[in-house]
mmCIF file of N, CA and C in Angstrom:
data_model
loop_
_atom_site.group_PDB
_atom_site.id
_atom_site.type_symbol
_atom_site.label_atom_id
_atom_site.label_comp_id
_atom_site.label_asym_id
_atom_site.label_seq_id
_atom_site.Cartn_x
_atom_site.Cartn_y
_atom_site.Cartn_z
ATOM 1 N N MET A 170 0.798 -1.420 -0.099
ATOM 2 C CA MET A 170 0.313 -0.085 -0.195
ATOM 3 C C MET A 170 0.914 1.130 0.066
ATOM 4 N N GLY A 171 2.110 1.238 0.812
ATOM 5 C CA GLY A 171 3.046 2.215 0.435
ATOM 6 C C GLY A 171 2.054 3.653 1.242
ATOM 7 N N GLN A 172 2.466 4.582 0.345
ATOM 8 C CA GLN A 172 1.904 6.003 0.129
ATOM 9 C C GLN A 172 0.421 5.795 0.742
ATOM 10 N N ARG A 173 -0.481 5.067 0.172
ATOM 11 C CA ARG A 173 -1.699 4.954 0.582
ATOM 12 C C ARG A 173 -2.151 4.583 2.224
ATOM 13 N N SER A 174 -1.481 3.867 2.471
ATOM 14 C CA SER A 174 -1.711 3.309 3.982
ATOM 15 C C SER A 174 -2.293 4.589 5.095
ATOM 16 N N HIS A 175 -1.695 5.504 5.314
ATOM 17 C CA HIS A 175 -2.169 6.256 6.159
ATOM 18 C C HIS A 175 -3.943 6.785 6.202
ATOM 19 N N TYR A 176 -4.250 7.197 4.703
ATOM 20 C CA TYR A 176 -5.958 7.114 4.698
ATOM 21 C C TYR A 176 -6.397 6.136 4.587
ATOM 22 N N ILE A 177 -6.119 5.318 4.020
ATOM 23 C CA ILE A 177 -6.759 3.661 3.789
ATOM 24 C C ILE A 177 -7.332 2.982 5.026
ATOM 25 N N ALA A 178 -6.416 3.090 6.185
ATOM 26 C CA ALA A 178 -6.461 2.554 7.607
ATOM 27 C C ALA A 178 -7.759 2.738 7.758
ATOM 28 N N SER A 179 -8.361 4.134 7.614
ATOM 29 C CA SER A 179 -9.545 4.115 8.345
ATOM 30 C C SER A 179 -10.917 3.917 7.704
ATOM 31 N N ARG A 180 -10.813 3.740 6.393
ATOM 32 C CA ARG A 180 -11.890 3.367 5.828
ATOM 33 C C ARG A 180 -12.804 4.237 5.511
ATOM 34 N N LYS A 181 -12.143 5.826 5.348
ATOM 35 C CA LYS A 181 -13.140 7.060 4.952
ATOM 36 C C LYS A 181 -12.108 7.916 5.026
ATOM 37 N N GLY A 182 -12.575 9.132 4.590
ATOM 38 C CA GLY A 182 -11.197 9.610 4.436
ATOM 39 C C GLY A 182 -11.754 11.224 3.043
ATOM 40 N N LEU A 183 -11.287 12.164 3.065
ATOM 41 C CA LEU A 183 -11.250 13.480 2.377
ATOM 42 C C LEU A 183 -9.920 14.162 1.507
ATOM 43 N N ILE A 184 -10.127 13.995 0.702
ATOM 44 C CA ILE A 184 -8.552 14.650 0.299
ATOM 45 C C ILE A 184 -8.885 15.776 -0.479
ATOM 46 N N VAL A 185 -8.568 16.821 -0.235
ATOM 47 C CA VAL A 185 -8.921 18.025 -0.991
ATOM 48 C C VAL A 185 -7.854 18.459 -1.754
ATOM 49 N N ASN A 186 -7.758 18.896 -3.068
ATOM 50 C CA ASN A 186 -6.220 19.313 -4.002
ATOM 51 C C ASN A 186 -7.326 21.231 -4.495
ATOM 52 N N THR A 187 -6.245 21.517 -4.260
ATOM 53 C CA THR A 187 -6.572 23.272 -5.165
ATOM 54 C C THR A 187 -6.023 23.513 -6.294
ATOM 55 N N SER A 188 -6.751 24.049 -7.207
ATOM 56 C CA SER A 188 -6.466 24.442 -8.610
ATOM 57 C C SER A 188 -7.310 25.526 -8.848
ATOM 58 N N SER A 189 -7.487 26.015 -10.033
ATOM 59 C CA SER A 189 -8.274 26.586 -10.638
ATOM 60 C C SER A 189 -8.421 26.903 -11.942
ATOM 61 N N GLY A 190 -9.067 28.378 -12.776
ATOM 62 C CA GLY A 190 -9.269 28.101 -13.767
ATOM 63 C C GLY A 190 -8.172 28.368 -14.808
ATOM 64 N N GLY A 191 -6.890 28.295 -14.219
ATOM 65 C CA GLY A 191 -5.822 28.466 -15.031
ATOM 66 C C GLY A 191 -5.733 26.922 -15.580
ATOM 67 N N ALA A 192 -6.200 25.992 -15.315
ATOM 68 C CA ALA A 192 -6.576 24.737 -15.913
ATOM 69 C C ALA A 192 -7.536 24.763 -17.210
ATOM 70 N N VAL A 193 -7.839 25.311 -17.594
ATOM 71 C CA VAL A 193 -8.600 25.617 -18.944
ATOM 72 C C VAL A 193 -8.980 26.895 -19.665
ATOM 73 N N ARG A 194 -8.055 27.880 -19.077
ATOM 74 C CA ARG A 194 -7.885 29.059 -19.789
ATOM 75 C C ARG A 194 -6.244 29.957 -19.431
ATOM 76 N N TYR A 195 -5.760 30.662 -19.980
ATOM 77 C CA TYR A 195 -4.583 31.190 -19.886
ATOM 78 C C TYR A 195 -4.497 32.010 -18.916
ATOM 79 N N THR A 196 -4.207 31.871 -18.498
ATOM 80 C CA THR A 196 -3.591 32.737 -16.822
ATOM 81 C C THR A 196 -2.039 33.132 -16.716
ATOM 82 N N PHE A 197 -1.694 32.653 -16.271
ATOM 83 C CA PHE A 197 -0.016 32.992 -15.993
ATOM 84 C C PHE A 197 1.097 32.380 -16.538
ATOM 85 N N GLY A 198 0.960 31.329 -18.135
ATOM 86 C CA GLY A 198 1.250 30.996 -18.561
ATOM 87 C C GLY A 198 1.489 29.426 -18.808
ATOM 88 N N VAL A 199 2.122 29.107 -19.570
ATOM 89 C CA VAL A 199 2.034 27.759 -19.979
ATOM 90 C C VAL A 199 2.207 26.388 -18.643
ATOM 91 N N PRO A 200 3.301 26.580 -17.829
ATOM 92 C CA PRO A 200 3.741 25.640 -16.713
ATOM 93 C C PRO A 200 2.666 26.463 -15.865
ATOM 94 N N PHE A 201 1.831 27.271 -15.370
ATOM 95 C CA PHE A 201 0.970 27.019 -14.472
ATOM 96 C C PHE A 201 -0.675 26.623 -14.963
ATOM 97 N N GLY A 202 -0.528 26.560 -16.590
ATOM 98 C CA GLY A 202 -1.899 26.086 -16.516
ATOM 99 C C GLY A 202 -1.936 24.400 -16.925
ATOM 100 N N VAL A 203 -0.766 24.056 -17.179
ATOM 101 C CA VAL A 203 -0.311 22.260 -17.035
ATOM 102 C C VAL A 203 -0.254 21.950 -15.722
ATOM 103 N N GLN A 204 0.112 22.641 -14.729
ATOM 104 C CA GLN A 204 0.313 22.024 -13.546
ATOM 105 C C GLN A 204 -1.371 22.225 -13.018
ATOM 106 N N LYS A 205 -2.137 23.294 -13.202
ATOM 107 C CA LYS A 205 -3.340 23.124 -12.787
ATOM 108 C C LYS A 205 -4.648 22.045 -13.511
ATOM 109 N N ALA A 206 -3.685 22.080 -14.503
ATOM 110 C CA ALA A 206 -4.994 20.740 -15.870
ATOM 111 C C ALA A 206 -4.563 19.628 -14.670
ATOM 112 N N GLY A 207 -3.200 19.502 -14.839
ATOM 113 C CA GLY A 207 -2.559 18.334 -13.917
ATOM 114 C C GLY A 207 -3.437 17.817 -12.559
ATOM 115 N N VAL A 208 -3.625 18.812 -11.865
ATOM 116 C CA VAL A 208 -4.148 18.570 -10.164
ATOM 117 C C VAL A 208 -5.851 18.181 -10.683
ATOM 118 N N ASP A 209 -6.508 18.838 -11.612
ATOM 119 C CA ASP A 209 -8.013 18.824 -11.526
ATOM 120 C C ASP A 209 -7.725 17.357 -12.282
ATOM 121 N N LYS A 210 -7.408 16.446 -12.808
ATOM 122 C CA LYS A 210 -6.841 15.554 -13.285
ATOM 123 C C LYS A 210 -6.712 14.339 -12.650
ATOM 124 N N MET A 211 -5.768 14.738 -11.681
ATOM 125 C CA MET A 211 -5.313 13.925 -10.223
ATOM 126 C C MET A 211 -6.396 13.804 -9.494
ATOM 127 N N ALA A 212 -7.233 14.870 -9.503
ATOM 128 C CA ALA A 212 -8.198 14.499 -8.304
ATOM 129 C C ALA A 212 -9.297 13.828 -9.097
ATOM 130 N N LYS A 213 -9.415 13.811 -10.121
ATOM 131 C CA LYS A 213 -10.785 12.556 -10.681
ATOM 132 C C LYS A 213 -10.454 11.349 -10.887
ATOM 133 N N ASP A 214 -8.900 11.180 -10.798
ATOM 134 C CA ASP A 214 -8.306 9.552 -11.218
ATOM 135 C C ASP A 214 -7.721 9.093 -9.846
ATOM 136 N N MET A 215 -7.912 10.060 -8.761
ATOM 137 C CA MET A 215 -7.429 9.449 -7.256
ATOM 138 C C MET A 215 -9.449 9.097 -6.843
ATOM 139 N N ALA A 216 -10.055 10.197 -7.313
ATOM 140 C CA ALA A 216 -11.696 9.591 -6.763
ATOM 141 C C ALA A 216 -11.589 7.926 -7.123
ATOM 142 N N HIS A 217 -11.312 8.034 -8.310
ATOM 143 C CA HIS A 217 -11.726 6.600 -8.854
ATOM 144 C C HIS A 217 -10.925 5.586 -8.225
ATOM 145 N N ASP A 218 -9.472 5.841 -7.809
ATOM 146 C CA ASP A 218 -9.132 4.751 -7.195
ATOM 147 C C ASP A 218 -9.343 4.306 -5.598
ATOM 148 N N LEU A 219 -9.882 5.560 -4.801
ATOM 149 C CA LEU A 219 -10.096 5.870 -3.665
ATOM 150 C C LEU A 219 -11.672 5.083 -2.970
ATOM 151 N N LYS A 220 -12.472 5.269 -4.267
ATOM 152 C CA LYS A 220 -14.007 5.105 -4.159
ATOM 153 C C LYS A 220 -13.855 3.758 -3.206
ATOM 154 N N PRO A 221 -13.482 2.288 -3.415
ATOM 155 C CA PRO A 221 -13.848 1.344 -2.940
ATOM 156 C C PRO A 221 -13.075 1.430 -1.469
ATOM 157 N N PHE A 222 -12.575 2.468 -1.067
ATOM 158 C CA PHE A 222 -12.022 2.686 0.227
ATOM 159 C C PHE A 222 -12.650 3.922 1.350
ATOM 160 N N ASN A 223 -13.508 4.016 0.629
ATOM 161 C CA ASN A 223 -14.944 5.253 0.950
ATOM 162 C C ASN A 223 -13.966 6.706 1.338
ATOM 163 N N VAL A 224 -13.095 6.883 0.377
ATOM 164 C CA VAL A 224 -12.031 8.238 0.496
ATOM 165 C C VAL A 224 -12.347 8.989 -0.753
ATOM 166 N N ALA A 225 -13.107 10.413 -0.391
ATOM 167 C CA ALA A 225 -13.073 10.902 -1.285
ATOM 168 C C ALA A 225 -12.270 12.319 -2.064
ATOM 169 N N ALA A 226 -12.232 12.226 -3.051
ATOM 170 C CA ALA A 226 -10.878 13.452 -3.511
ATOM 171 C C ALA A 226 -11.669 14.181 -4.552
ATOM 172 N N VAL A 227 -11.623 15.122 -3.757
ATOM 173 C CA VAL A 227 -11.860 16.695 -4.977
ATOM 174 C C VAL A 227 -11.155 17.574 -5.149
ATOM 175 N N VAL A 228 -11.172 18.510 -6.195
ATOM 176 C CA VAL A 228 -10.540 19.673 -6.554
ATOM 177 C C VAL A 228 -11.232 21.082 -6.543
ATOM 178 N N ILE A 229 -10.741 21.837 -5.252
ATOM 179 C CA ILE A 229 -11.665 23.039 -5.180
ATOM 180 C C ILE A 229 -11.092 24.196 -6.352
ATOM 181 N N TRP A 230 -11.945 25.036 -6.572
ATOM 182 C CA TRP A 230 -11.393 26.632 -7.327
ATOM 183 C C TRP A 230 -11.297 27.275 -6.369
ATOM 184 N N PRO A 231 -10.614 27.879 -5.632
ATOM 185 C CA PRO A 231 -11.074 28.955 -5.064
ATOM 186 C C PRO A 231 -11.668 30.512 -5.367
ATOM 187 N N GLY A 232 -11.173 30.535 -6.767
ATOM 188 C CA GLY A 232 -10.750 31.701 -7.177
ATOM 189 C C GLY A 232 -9.535 32.483 -6.917
ATOM 190 N N PHE A 233 -9.314 33.944 -7.010
ATOM 191 C CA PHE A 233 -8.239 34.647 -7.023
ATOM 192 C C PHE A 233 -8.267 35.148 -5.498
ATOM 193 N N VAL A 234 -7.341 34.609 -4.885
ATOM 194 C CA VAL A 234 -7.067 34.921 -3.013
ATOM 195 C C VAL A 234 -6.000 35.706 -3.044
ATOM 196 N N ASN A 235 -6.502 36.556 -2.163
ATOM 197 C CA ASN A 235 -5.573 37.888 -1.920
ATOM 198 C C ASN A 235 -4.318 37.039 -0.611
ATOM 199 N N SER A 236 -3.544 36.941 -1.885
ATOM 200 C CA SER A 236 -2.348 36.224 -0.897
ATOM 201 C C SER A 236 -0.848 37.242 -1.526
ATOM 202 N N GLU A 237 -0.065 36.848 -0.434
ATOM 203 C CA GLU A 237 1.249 37.994 -0.627
ATOM 204 C C GLU A 237 1.240 37.087 -1.974
ATOM 205 N N LYS A 238 1.611 36.217 -2.932
ATOM 206 C CA LYS A 238 1.658 35.857 -3.447
ATOM 207 C C LYS A 238 1.325 36.345 -5.026
ATOM 208 N N PHE A 239 -0.058 36.248 -4.805
ATOM 209 C CA PHE A 239 -0.967 36.874 -5.643
ATOM 210 C C PHE A 239 -0.818 38.492 -5.931
ATOM 211 N N LEU A 240 -0.446 38.790 -4.940
ATOM 212 C CA LEU A 240 -0.142 40.920 -4.750
ATOM 213 C C LEU A 240 0.879 40.784 -5.743
ATOM 214 N N ALA A 241 1.930 40.139 -5.603
ATOM 215 C CA ALA A 241 3.347 40.074 -6.138
ATOM 216 C C ALA A 241 3.322 39.591 -7.569
ATOM 217 N N GLN A 242 1.951 39.181 -8.252
ATOM 218 C CA GLN A 242 2.169 38.912 -9.411
ATOM 219 C C GLN A 242 1.077 39.314 -9.845
ATOM 220 N N ALA A 243 0.561 40.153 -9.746
ATOM 221 C CA ALA A 243 -0.900 41.119 -9.950
ATOM 222 C C ALA A 243 -0.436 41.386 -11.304
ATOM 223 N N ASP A 244 0.414 41.858 -11.713
ATOM 224 C CA ASP A 244 0.707 42.558 -13.158
ATOM 225 C C ASP A 244 0.973 41.577 -14.126
ATOM 226 N N ARG A 245 0.992 40.423 -13.626
ATOM 227 C CA ARG A 245 1.206 39.053 -14.623
ATOM 228 C C ARG A 245 -0.237 38.561 -15.359
ATOM 229 N N VAL A 246 -1.240 39.283 -14.572
ATOM 230 C CA VAL A 246 -2.724 38.698 -15.092
ATOM 231 C C VAL A 246 -3.051 39.440 -16.436
ATOM 232 N N PRO A 247 -3.103 39.017 -17.360
ATOM 233 C CA PRO A 247 -3.893 39.329 -19.008
ATOM 234 C C PRO A 247 -4.797 40.588 -18.150
ATOM 235 N N ALA A 248 -4.650 41.868 -18.952
ATOM 236 C CA ALA A 248 -5.442 43.101 -18.826
ATOM 237 C C ALA A 248 -6.803 42.803 -18.822
ATOM 238 N N PRO A 249 -7.394 42.108 -20.014
ATOM 239 C CA PRO A 249 -8.702 41.972 -19.866
ATOM 240 C C PRO A 249 -9.515 41.205 -18.586
ATOM 241 N N LEU A 250 -8.512 40.668 -17.595
ATOM 242 C CA LEU A 250 -9.017 39.801 -16.706
ATOM 243 C C LEU A 250 -8.349 40.778 -15.259
ATOM 244 N N ALA A 251 -7.968 41.569 -15.375
ATOM 245 C CA ALA A 251 -7.339 42.460 -13.943
ATOM 246 C C ALA A 251 -8.467 42.678 -13.182
ATOM 247 N N LYS A 252 -9.251 43.753 -13.681
ATOM 248 C CA LYS A 252 -10.886 44.384 -12.979
ATOM 249 C C LYS A 252 -11.277 43.528 -12.426
ATOM 250 N N ARG A 253 -11.793 42.638 -13.282
ATOM 251 C CA ARG A 253 -12.981 41.909 -12.664
ATOM 252 C C ARG A 253 -12.257 40.875 -11.584
ATOM 253 N N ILE A 254 -10.629 40.547 -11.753
ATOM 254 C CA ILE A 254 -10.052 39.590 -10.618
ATOM 255 C C ILE A 254 -10.337 40.696 -9.323
ATOM 256 N N MET A 255 -9.726 41.418 -9.389
ATOM 257 C CA MET A 255 -9.811 42.650 -8.245
ATOM 258 C C MET A 255 -10.872 43.157 -7.878
ATOM 259 N N GLU A 256 -11.697 42.325 -8.434
ATOM 260 C CA GLU A 256 -13.306 42.726 -7.541
ATOM 261 C C GLU A 256 -13.456 41.437 -6.825
ATOM 262 N N SER A 257 -12.949 40.480 -7.237
ATOM 263 C CA SER A 257 -13.345 39.111 -6.847
ATOM 264 C C SER A 257 -12.349 38.952 -5.977
ATOM 265 N N VAL A 258 -11.328 39.216 -5.662
ATOM 266 C CA VAL A 258 -10.281 38.431 -4.629
ATOM 267 C C VAL A 258 -10.734 38.309 -3.258
ATOM 268 N N LYS A 259 -10.440 37.244 -2.853
ATOM 269 C CA LYS A 259 -11.507 36.314 -2.052
ATOM 270 C C LYS A 259 -9.792 36.046 -0.788
ATOM 271 N N SER A 260 -10.406 35.853 0.415
ATOM 272 C CA SER A 260 -9.684 35.880 1.752
ATOM 273 C C SER A 260 -9.381 33.974 1.444
ATOM 274 N N SER A 261 -8.029 33.534 1.766
ATOM 275 C CA SER A 261 -7.599 32.565 1.879
ATOM 276 C C SER A 261 -8.855 31.830 3.100
ATOM 277 N N GLU A 262 -9.268 32.485 4.032
ATOM 278 C CA GLU A 262 -10.550 31.981 4.627
ATOM 279 C C GLU A 262 -11.450 31.749 4.130
ATOM 280 N N PHE A 263 -11.876 32.072 3.561
ATOM 281 C CA PHE A 263 -12.819 31.716 2.393
ATOM 282 C C PHE A 263 -12.778 30.438 1.939
ATOM 283 N N ALA A 264 -11.927 29.436 1.031
ATOM 284 C CA ALA A 264 -11.460 28.447 0.689
ATOM 285 C C ALA A 264 -11.259 27.682 2.109
ATOM 286 N N ARG A 265 -10.656 28.208 2.963
ATOM 287 C CA ARG A 265 -10.564 26.928 4.646
ATOM 288 C C ARG A 265 -12.184 26.917 5.086
ATOM 289 N N ARG A 266 -12.951 27.785 4.730
ATOM 290 C CA ARG A 266 -14.525 27.469 5.232
ATOM 291 C C ARG A 266 -15.279 26.375 4.213
ATOM 292 N N ALA A 267 -14.783 26.386 2.947
ATOM 293 C CA ALA A 267 -15.499 25.400 2.118
ATOM 294 C C ALA A 267 -14.755 24.091 2.421
ATOM 295 N N VAL A 268 -13.605 23.759 2.484
ATOM 296 C CA VAL A 268 -12.761 22.353 3.135
ATOM 297 C C VAL A 268 -13.858 21.918 4.648
ATOM 298 N N VAL A 269 -13.943 22.929 5.539
ATOM 299 C CA VAL A 269 -14.494 22.623 6.902
ATOM 300 C C VAL A 269 -16.156 21.734 6.201
ATOM 301 N N GLY A 270 -16.551 22.766 5.228
ATOM 302 C CA GLY A 270 -17.850 22.230 4.713
ATOM 303 C C GLY A 270 -18.196 20.875 3.979
ATOM 304 N N LEU A 271 -17.210 20.604 3.317
ATOM 305 C CA LEU A 271 -16.827 19.384 2.476
ATOM 306 C C LEU A 271 -16.472 17.860 3.675
ATOM 307 N N ALA A 272 -15.398 18.556 4.305
ATOM 308 C CA ALA A 272 -15.719 17.663 5.694
ATOM 309 C C ALA A 272 -16.387 17.361 6.218
ATOM 310 N N ALA A 273 -17.781 18.112 6.354
ATOM 311 C CA ALA A 273 -18.437 17.777 7.559
ATOM 312 C C ALA A 273 -19.922 17.137 6.642
ATOM 313 N N ASP A 274 -19.883 17.122 5.363
ATOM 314 C CA ASP A 274 -20.798 16.857 4.077
ATOM 315 C C ASP A 274 -20.941 15.346 4.186
ATOM 316 N N PRO A 275 -22.089 15.006 4.835
ATOM 317 C CA PRO A 275 -22.067 13.033 5.066
ATOM 318 C C PRO A 275 -22.683 12.857 3.629
ATOM 319 N N ALA A 276 -22.496 13.212 2.429
ATOM 320 C CA ALA A 276 -22.841 12.731 1.310
ATOM 321 C C ALA A 276 -21.021 13.366 0.265
ATOM 322 N N ILE A 277 -20.184 13.261 1.118
ATOM 323 C CA ILE A 277 -19.114 13.560 0.409
ATOM 324 C C ILE A 277 -19.007 12.932 -0.673
ATOM 325 N N MET A 278 -19.333 11.913 -0.419
ATOM 326 C CA MET A 278 -18.995 10.808 -2.171
ATOM 327 C C MET A 278 -19.461 11.087 -3.324
ATOM 328 N N GLU A 279 -20.770 11.983 -3.255
ATOM 329 C CA GLU A 279 -21.272 12.037 -4.014
ATOM 330 C C GLU A 279 -20.402 13.427 -4.741
ATOM 331 N N LYS A 280 -19.828 14.022 -4.132
ATOM 332 C CA LYS A 280 -18.820 14.972 -4.728
ATOM 333 C C LYS A 280 -17.293 14.709 -5.041
ATOM 334 N N SER A 281 -17.094 13.669 -4.749
ATOM 335 C CA SER A 281 -16.112 13.127 -5.119
ATOM 336 C C SER A 281 -15.255 12.345 -6.757
ATOM 337 N N GLY A 282 -14.294 13.134 -7.087
ATOM 338 C CA GLY A 282 -14.121 13.674 -8.473
ATOM 339 C C GLY A 282 -14.447 14.618 -9.100
ATOM 340 N N ARG A 283 -14.966 15.296 -8.668
ATOM 341 C CA ARG A 283 -15.709 16.595 -9.062
ATOM 342 C C ARG A 283 -15.062 17.585 -9.052
ATOM 343 N N LEU A 284 -15.105 18.785 -9.511
ATOM 344 C CA LEU A 284 -14.757 19.949 -9.523
ATOM 345 C C LEU A 284 -15.522 20.938 -8.668
ATOM 346 N N GLN A 285 -15.194 21.524 -7.320
ATOM 347 C CA GLN A 285 -15.807 22.518 -6.583
ATOM 348 C C GLN A 285 -15.894 23.503 -6.859
ATOM 349 N N LEU A 286 -16.493 24.353 -6.934
ATOM 350 C CA LEU A 286 -15.917 26.089 -7.154
ATOM 351 C C LEU A 286 -16.292 26.776 -5.554
ATOM 352 N N VAL A 287 -15.531 27.146 -4.814
ATOM 353 C CA VAL A 287 -15.741 27.472 -3.198
ATOM 354 C C VAL A 287 -16.962 28.560 -3.331
ATOM 355 N N ALA A 288 -17.109 29.158 -4.375
ATOM 356 C CA ALA A 288 -18.704 30.477 -4.296
ATOM 357 C C ALA A 288 -19.579 29.705 -4.045
ATOM 358 N N GLU A 289 -19.605 28.427 -5.180
ATOM 359 C CA GLU A 289 -21.020 27.632 -5.079
ATOM 360 C C GLU A 289 -21.196 26.884 -3.786
ATOM 361 N N LEU A 290 -19.913 26.552 -3.247
ATOM 362 C CA LEU A 290 -19.853 25.778 -1.667
ATOM 363 C C LEU A 290 -20.531 26.658 -0.850
ATOM 364 N N ALA A 291 -19.864 27.733 -1.109
ATOM 365 C CA ALA A 291 -20.483 29.055 0.008
ATOM 366 C C ALA A 291 -21.859 28.608 0.055
ATOM 367 N N GLN A 292 -22.418 28.758 -1.091
ATOM 368 C CA GLN A 292 -24.396 29.121 -1.157
ATOM 369 C C GLN A 292 -24.634 27.981 -0.837
ATOM 370 N N GLU A 293 -24.017 26.566 -1.021
ATOM 371 C CA GLU A 293 -24.640 25.523 -0.581
ATOM 372 C C GLU A 293 -24.815 25.191 0.944
ATOM 373 N N TYR A 294 -23.311 25.522 1.267
ATOM 374 C CA TYR A 294 -23.197 25.076 2.818
ATOM 375 C C TYR A 294 -23.428 26.648 3.866
ATOM 376 N N GLY A 295 -23.875 27.944 3.007
ATOM 377 C CA GLY A 295 -24.086 28.935 4.104
ATOM 378 C C GLY A 295 -23.066 29.617 4.642
ATOM 379 N N PHE A 296 -22.162 29.373 4.030
ATOM 380 C CA PHE A 296 -20.802 30.468 4.665
ATOM 381 C C PHE A 296 -20.650 31.916 3.984
ATOM 382 N N THR A 297 -19.771 32.585 4.157
ATOM 383 C CA THR A 297 -19.507 33.793 3.496
ATOM 384 C C THR A 297 -18.231 34.241 3.786
ATOM 385 N N ASP A 298 -17.384 35.195 2.901
ATOM 386 C CA ASP A 298 -15.963 35.286 3.418
ATOM 387 C C ASP A 298 -15.738 36.473 4.510
ATOM 388 N N THR A 299 -14.693 36.475 5.012
ATOM 389 C CA THR A 299 -14.620 37.478 6.390
ATOM 390 C C THR A 299 -15.187 38.221 6.151
ATOM 391 N N ASP A 300 -15.130 38.959 5.303
ATOM 392 C CA ASP A 300 -15.716 40.517 5.567
ATOM 393 C C ASP A 300 -17.541 40.413 5.038
ATOM 394 N N GLY A 301 -17.699 39.411 5.005
ATOM 395 C CA GLY A 301 -19.511 39.304 5.089
ATOM 396 C C GLY A 301 -20.091 38.758 3.421
ATOM 397 N N ARG A 302 -19.388 39.082 2.416
ATOM 398 C CA ARG A 302 -19.373 39.041 1.342
ATOM 399 C C ARG A 302 -19.794 37.835 1.207
ATOM 400 N N MET A 303 -20.400 37.614 -0.165
ATOM 401 C CA MET A 303 -20.644 35.956 -0.937
ATOM 402 C C MET A 303 -20.427 36.440 -2.237
ATOM 403 N N PRO A 304 -18.992 36.112 -2.516
ATOM 404 C CA PRO A 304 -18.009 36.248 -3.762
ATOM 405 C C PRO A 304 -18.723 35.653 -5.357
ATOM 406 N N SER A 305 -18.748 35.974 -6.163
ATOM 407 C CA SER A 305 -19.502 35.331 -7.289
ATOM 408 C C SER A 305 -18.568 33.963 -7.795
ATOM 409 N N ALA A 306 -18.956 32.952 -8.135
ATOM 410 C CA ALA A 306 -17.909 31.746 -8.691
ATOM 411 C C ALA A 306 -17.296 32.481 -10.030
ATOM 412 N N PRO A 307 -15.779 32.059 -10.385
ATOM 413 C CA PRO A 307 -15.384 32.083 -11.410
ATOM 414 C C PRO A 307 -16.055 31.004 -12.342
ATOM 415 N N SER A 308 -15.859 31.635 -13.151
ATOM 416 C CA SER A 308 -15.837 30.533 -14.615
ATOM 417 C C SER A 308 -15.357 29.057 -14.678
ATOM 418 N N ARG A 309 -16.189 28.019 -15.021
ATOM 419 C CA ARG A 309 -15.700 26.536 -15.330
ATOM 420 C C ARG A 309 -14.865 26.244 -16.699
ATOM 421 N N VAL A 310 -15.026 27.740 -17.803
ATOM 422 C CA VAL A 310 -14.043 27.587 -18.665
ATOM 423 C C VAL A 310 -13.605 28.523 -19.091
#
């Protein structure tokens, strides 16, 4: 079993991977897009392999997060997206609240292998960002 032994022994679990729309549209360049697309595919394949063990694997897209790394790279965002992005920037806490909701979801296996937009999870689970906003969901394409 090797690396899987830590989460299969309990016969239940949740693995959350973080990705973004960079998986389906140009954002910061080729390496960024390829990495994000790989994360999305990895979550889908993990869900397939781990289903017999009752371990869910999902990928979340939090949208643009107001992090030091993002702010340092803001000038690399394509101009047409820049204004829309800056209006929709979210706190890292917003994504954390989504993970808490997923972990508490008794029907989590129904979401396994699927892309989860954090803003849609906020609507489903009833949480907001730290400033009380309900940010809009990024486009899936």
